[in-house]
Amino acid sequence: MSRYNVKETEAKWQSLWESQGCFTAREDASRPKYYVLEMFPYPSGRIHMGHVRNYTIGDVIARFKRAKGFNVLHPMGWDAFGLPAENAALEKKTHPASWTRENIATMRGQLKTMGLSIDWDREIATCDVEYYRHEQKMFLDFLKAGLAYRKESWVNWDPVDNTVLANEQVIDGRGWRTGALVEKRKLSQWFLKITAFADDLLKGLETLDRWPERVRIMQENWIGKSTGVRFRFALKDRADTAPNQTLEVFTTRPDTLFGASFAAISPNHPLAAELAASNPELAEFIAECNRLGTSEEAIETAEKRGFDTGLKVVHPLDPSWELPVYVANFVLMEYGTGAIFACPAHDQRDLDFARKYGLPVLPVVIPADADPASFAVETEAYTGPGVLRNSRFLDGLDVESAKQEVGKRLESTGQGERTTQFRLRDWGVSRQRYWGCPIPVIHCESCGIVPVPDDQLPVVLPEDVTFDKPGNPLSHHPSWKHTACPSCGKPALRETDTFDTFIESSWYFARFCSPKEDSTGFTRESVDYWLGVDQYIGGIEHAVLHLLYSRFWTRALKTCGYLNLDEPFTGLFTQGMVNHETYKDADSGAWLAPTDLEKNDKGQWVHRDTKAPVNVGRVEKMSKSKKNVVDPAHIIGTYGADAARLFMLSDSPPERDLEWTESGIDGAWRYINRLWRMVTDAPVALPPVGAPKPDALSAKAEATRRLVHKTIAGMSEDLDKFRFNKAVARVRELSNALGELDGSGEGEAWVLREGFESVVRLIGPMMPHLAEELWVALGHQGLLTDQPWPEADPALVTEDSVKIAVQVNGKLRATLDLPRDLDKESAERVALADANVQRALEGKPVRKVIVVPNRVINVVV
RNA sequence: GCGGGCGUGGCGAAAUCGGUAGACGCUAGGGACUUAAAAUCCCUCGCCGUUAGGCAUGCGGGUUCGAGUCCCGCCGCCCGCACCA
């Protein structure tokens, strides 16, 4: 029996596609365009199974849309700046640039073995000055437009590495690499004004009907719009300060203002700092609050704590009513005004605090079904709807009306205004890191911050740096930061911070439209033609950060006249993870890799060398630490890209997690070989390409032919809707049916050819190498890649006769073969005549017969 | 705590307009071929029952001629956010 030679075959077609420039994209106004993009990889070293899944899904869509006649853009690039390169530089004594470029070379080679329909001419790497120079220009335009600014802000500071850490890099209050206790430091940082688009980013979500609901909800929550009232308390005069001071607070519950029992400010509130200057006890309290980390655990277990400042504020609606002012650890400086008024009866945090410090708890909203006289709040705040009580002129109103009423009152006296508050904060983009895009500004002692003028761009990241000292190598570079002020000419210093690498990924999709353009990041014509991305595909982990930043950046570009587009990604698909069983040595408990194991004669896993018993653990995300990774290169080398691709698409729906198994990849491999044998070693000689359909077909041939067309119709829909697992099941079903045809009956050989050709075309997007090989085997000239998607004959998609279930009182008693669309009366007659049905009726009178055409008949007795 | 999702054979899953539950595959078992193995091919495979049939979609109710699907109440698992006033 001859065998399919995967290695040779796959390499052959890959080089043919490349030499013929099959996937080179060109703008063509006469054809509908389709932009397919998978989230570009970070060049970490080698591709992993997550990449294989991501790029397989993208490639199926790209090839499918191509066959459907779209002008497809399907590019690839490298998210090449970032921390791991610097860590590698330290650990492996290499340079981030060379480490990154070597990884790119390796991974490009690996991706090419997958047979992806990518336009490699458009490849970009974000660490190339040809790329990042354009974002420097964009940033300076944002600066001019007021969308970028500099301010002091608190950061996580690692005192050993002398660097800022992202929140994700702080684990239990310690630096992830050094283990040093992280300090809060105030640093001058660059910010992008994403909050300027808060409302617009929120509204835009409504237009993204081809995004997963949950991603939209996550972004909605992240933006966190609240409507309420911002108002100012008058501070009772203090002897030591100027009179007429006010304390501004924000609340979403102005209706509960008459239930107020205290005001609270954040430990980082300017007023707190002011008071602490003359109050060492308060200063100590504030320091304590700051020491307590902001880790999730710390917050969850933290007790509400406060410090009575002794200050009083005047209730805005009653000049004779005074409230104490506390510094409270649960009030965030970053949200609202950093100060609140507290109504313990209707806010759990306020209630916890009030109970601890013995402050009044007065319910002012009474649920409709409760007795106003006896309704009391003990340990659980009441946050539901109800009627206002104990609230003077608000009494009797519902919550919503009371909110409006208080808002109006405060506005009329000038004490406050109704307003909208967002949870979203501006995007801090400064990183005290080397391997990133230099921020193009200069610090001059006389002129302050001076943007680098256009004619001095780009600011090139120097490669002659050393990593022998902690901190940012850019600061240590002997000459790089020393420059002349573009404004006054005096010696000045370059900014040594680099951009957050999320900036590069915020516009790379636009760069792909004109990747070779020197003068600008992209040409207007190219983005007008290609953008937005019709189908974006990637992991759910970027649901907020990258996907929100890109939406912001696109809007900022629009503001600065770069393009006319709001949403960069019109369609989004988030794929699940690739998981694998985990293994541990039964004695030592050490993690073991799948390649360390073998099955013994009892079918149990044991260690390959020591034969020691192995415990099989949970199925978890592939990770180096748990050693449950399978190297795609090894799989592709053994079974070929098509088998790996088929496995990725089979069984699990793409949005769900997928378990990688050895038997699964074996199954994919078996199918590929079976298909190859079936076509290359057909039971009868097939009629030549293009032979006309014979007039007569055997019943079996006719039935098989119908299945062919049903499969074409079904699979087209499946691929459109990302139901790859069903598409695979369908084409397997068709192959099974074709395997049943021995070609001896009338017209069967012709149907076999039609069936084989259809299968080959249908698997084209999923298993492109095998498909090309079989296309040739079937006697065709030219590439299958250039063939259009098959069309189903509508007349063959529906059957003439249908199987109808007959139920008696809802229980299945018989199935009947009836002509399609048979009238109800006849159907009922045939059903009642059936022997099984008669037996089930047991002679009881028929009360009612429900006939659902072409589906079911239910006899009710 | 808030928000979202999901519970179907030994396993991954189909059934997405309320109409035959388990397509397709994996595993397992049996058989054929072979000196043998691999590969391949055939058969069986939700549970109980000899058959007739009965029971089955996390649990308990409800609506309906008919519920995996809709409604109400529980239980369990997963994900995101998390002192956001």
PDB file of C-alpha atoms (C1' of nucleotides) in Angstrom, chain A residues 214 217-218 221 226 250-252 299-300 302 304 330-332 335 340 349 423 425 651-653 656 663 667 670 674 677 725-726 729 732-733 736 803 805 807 811 813 815 839 848 850 852 855-856 858 860, chain B residues 1-8 11-21 23-28 38-43 52-56 64-67 77-85:
ATOM      1  CA  ARG A 214     -18.506  39.214  26.609  1.00  0.00           C
ATOM      2  CA  ILE A 217     -19.274  43.780  28.335  1.00  0.00           C
ATOM      3  CA  MET A 218     -15.733  43.649  29.676  1.00  0.00           C
ATOM      4  CA  ASN A 221     -17.259  47.583  32.675  1.00  0.00           C
ATOM      5  CA  SER A 226     -21.664  56.310  36.206  1.00  0.00           C
ATOM      6  CA  PHE A 250     -18.894  62.654  43.744  1.00  0.00           C
ATOM      7  CA  THR A 251     -21.891  60.443  44.390  1.00  0.00           C
ATOM      8  CA  THR A 252     -24.202  58.251  42.354  1.00  0.00           C
ATOM      9  CA  ILE A 299      -7.997  44.572  49.332  1.00  0.00           C
ATOM     10  CA  GLU A 300     -10.238  41.628  50.012  1.00  0.00           C
ATOM     11  CA  ALA A 302      -8.443  44.736  54.391  1.00  0.00           C
ATOM     12  CA  LYS A 304     -12.341  49.402  56.733  1.00  0.00           C
ATOM     13  CA  PHE A 330     -11.281  52.539  51.274  1.00  0.00           C
ATOM     14  CA  VAL A 331     -11.537  55.842  49.423  1.00  0.00           C
ATOM     15  CA  LEU A 332      -9.544  55.884  46.185  1.00  0.00           C
ATOM     16  CA  TYR A 335     -11.700  57.847  41.187  1.00  0.00           C
ATOM     17  CA  ILE A 340     -17.120  60.902  49.343  1.00  0.00           C
ATOM     18  CA  ARG A 349     -18.749  50.034  52.698  1.00  0.00           C
ATOM     19  CA  ARG A 423     -13.811  54.492  35.854  1.00  0.00           C
ATOM     20  CA  ARG A 425      -8.164  56.370  33.600  1.00  0.00           C
ATOM     21  CA  ASP A 651     -14.011  18.392  17.898  1.00  0.00           C
ATOM     22  CA  SER A 652     -13.860  21.513  20.042  1.00  0.00           C
ATOM     23  CA  PRO A 653     -15.635  24.654  18.887  1.00  0.00           C
ATOM     24  CA  ARG A 656     -13.741  26.837  23.644  1.00  0.00           C
ATOM     25  CA  SER A 663      -4.791  10.034  19.874  1.00  0.00           C
ATOM     26  CA  GLY A 667      -6.951  10.434  14.199  1.00  0.00           C
ATOM     27  CA  ARG A 670      -5.416   8.645   9.737  1.00  0.00           C
ATOM     28  CA  ARG A 674      -7.529   7.611   4.169  1.00  0.00           C
ATOM     29  CA  ARG A 677      -5.865   6.612  -0.607  1.00  0.00           C
ATOM     30  CA  ASN A 725     -15.831  21.359  14.226  1.00  0.00           C
ATOM     31  CA  LYS A 726     -19.130  20.872  12.433  1.00  0.00           C
ATOM     32  CA  ALA A 729     -17.754  16.393  10.891  1.00  0.00           C
ATOM     33  CA  ARG A 732     -15.951  13.300   7.200  1.00  0.00           C
ATOM     34  CA  GLU A 733     -19.526  12.158   6.807  1.00  0.00           C
ATOM     35  CA  ASN A 736     -17.631   8.000   4.631  1.00  0.00           C
ATOM     36  CA  LYS A 803     -38.109  10.771   7.618  1.00  0.00           C
ATOM     37  CA  ALA A 805     -41.179  10.820  13.549  1.00  0.00           C
ATOM     38  CA  GLN A 807     -45.215  10.133  18.451  1.00  0.00           C
ATOM     39  CA  LYS A 811     -43.333   9.251  22.791  1.00  0.00           C
ATOM     40  CA  ARG A 813     -43.522   5.037  18.205  1.00  0.00           C
ATOM     41  CA  THR A 815     -40.622   6.738  11.823  1.00  0.00           C
ATOM     42  CA  ARG A 839     -50.537  -0.810  18.901  1.00  0.00           C
ATOM     43  CA  LYS A 848     -55.920  15.463  18.551  1.00  0.00           C
ATOM     44  CA  ILE A 850     -50.415  17.640  15.619  1.00  0.00           C
ATOM     45  CA  VAL A 852     -45.372  19.577  11.993  1.00  0.00           C
ATOM     46  CA  ARG A 855     -40.659  16.827  11.051  1.00  0.00           C
ATOM     47  CA  VAL A 856     -43.008  15.162  13.446  1.00  0.00           C
ATOM     48  CA  ASN A 858     -47.860  13.701  17.466  1.00  0.00           C
ATOM     49  CA  VAL A 860     -52.705  12.726  21.413  1.00  0.00           C
TER      50      VAL A 860
ATOM     51  C1'   G B   1     -19.515  41.334  46.259  1.00  0.00           C
ATOM     52  C1'   C B   2     -20.712  42.769  40.883  1.00  0.00           C
ATOM     53  C1'   G B   3     -20.909  41.102  35.777  1.00  0.00           C
ATOM     54  C1'   G B   4     -20.795  37.057  32.197  1.00  0.00           C
ATOM     55  C1'   G B   5     -20.687  31.957  30.631  1.00  0.00           C
ATOM     56  C1'   C B   6     -21.400  26.750  31.139  1.00  0.00           C
ATOM     57  C1'   G B   7     -23.409  21.777  33.186  1.00  0.00           C
ATOM     58  C1'   U B   8     -25.639  16.264  27.399  1.00  0.00           C
ATOM     59  C1'   C B  11     -14.018  11.318  26.622  1.00  0.00           C
ATOM     60  C1'   G B  12     -14.277  15.897  22.898  1.00  0.00           C
ATOM     61  C1'   A B  13     -18.921  17.088  21.173  1.00  0.00           C
ATOM     62  C1'   A B  14     -23.839  17.497  17.683  1.00  0.00           C
ATOM     63  C1'   A B  15     -28.928  18.670  18.118  1.00  0.00           C
ATOM     64  C1'   U B  16     -29.152  27.028  18.516  1.00  0.00           C
ATOM     65  C1'   C B  17     -36.801  28.676  15.119  1.00  0.00           C
ATOM     66  C1'   G B  18     -39.828  24.191  21.194  1.00  0.00           C
ATOM     67  C1'   G B  19     -40.322  18.787  17.107  1.00  0.00           C
ATOM     68  C1'   U B  20     -36.700  11.437  16.215  1.00  0.00           C
ATOM     69  C1'   A B  21     -31.156  13.357  22.003  1.00  0.00           C
ATOM     70  C1'   A B  23     -24.264  13.407  14.161  1.00  0.00           C
ATOM     71  C1'   C B  24     -18.773  13.371  13.628  1.00  0.00           C
ATOM     72  C1'   G B  25     -14.587  11.823  16.141  1.00  0.00           C
ATOM     73  C1'   C B  26     -11.590   9.671  20.343  1.00  0.00           C
ATOM     74  C1'   U B  27     -11.135   5.603  23.708  1.00  0.00           C
ATOM     75  C1'   A B  28     -12.526   0.593  24.677  1.00  0.00           C
ATOM     76  C1'   A B  38       2.220  -2.193  12.292  1.00  0.00           C
ATOM     77  C1'   A B  39      -1.137  -0.368   8.876  1.00  0.00           C
ATOM     78  C1'   U B  40      -5.933  -1.320   6.924  1.00  0.00           C
ATOM     79  C1'   C B  41     -10.983  -3.208   6.833  1.00  0.00           C
ATOM     80  C1'   C B  42     -15.668  -4.989   9.360  1.00  0.00           C
ATOM     81  C1'   C B  43     -18.835  -5.177  13.860  1.00  0.00           C
ATOM     82  C1'   A B  52     -41.863  -5.769  24.214  1.00  0.00           C
ATOM     83  C1'   G B  53     -40.340  -1.723  26.355  1.00  0.00           C
ATOM     84  C1'   G B  54     -38.689   1.551  30.256  1.00  0.00           C
ATOM     85  C1'   C B  55     -35.253   5.362  31.970  1.00  0.00           C
ATOM     86  C1'   A B  56     -31.881   9.223  30.440  1.00  0.00           C
ATOM     87  C1'   U B  64     -46.748  22.859  26.286  1.00  0.00           C
ATOM     88  C1'   C B  65     -49.625  17.905  22.212  1.00  0.00           C
ATOM     89  C1'   G B  66     -44.220  17.871  22.717  1.00  0.00           C
ATOM     90  C1'   A B  67     -38.651  20.765  26.704  1.00  0.00           C
ATOM     91  C1'   C B  77     -17.877  24.529  37.739  1.00  0.00           C
ATOM     92  C1'   C B  78     -15.272  28.298  34.821  1.00  0.00           C
ATOM     93  C1'   C B  79     -13.963  33.355  33.359  1.00  0.00           C
ATOM     94  C1'   G B  80     -13.630  38.750  33.954  1.00  0.00           C
ATOM     95  C1'   C B  81     -13.669  42.963  37.322  1.00  0.00           C
ATOM     96  C1'   A B  82     -13.023  44.031  42.157  1.00  0.00           C
ATOM     97  C1'   C B  83     -13.330  49.106  48.333  1.00  0.00           C
ATOM     98  C1'   C B  84     -14.993  52.862  41.387  1.00  0.00           C
ATOM     99  C1'   A B  85     -18.777  56.002  46.104  1.00  0.00           C
TER     100        A B  85
END
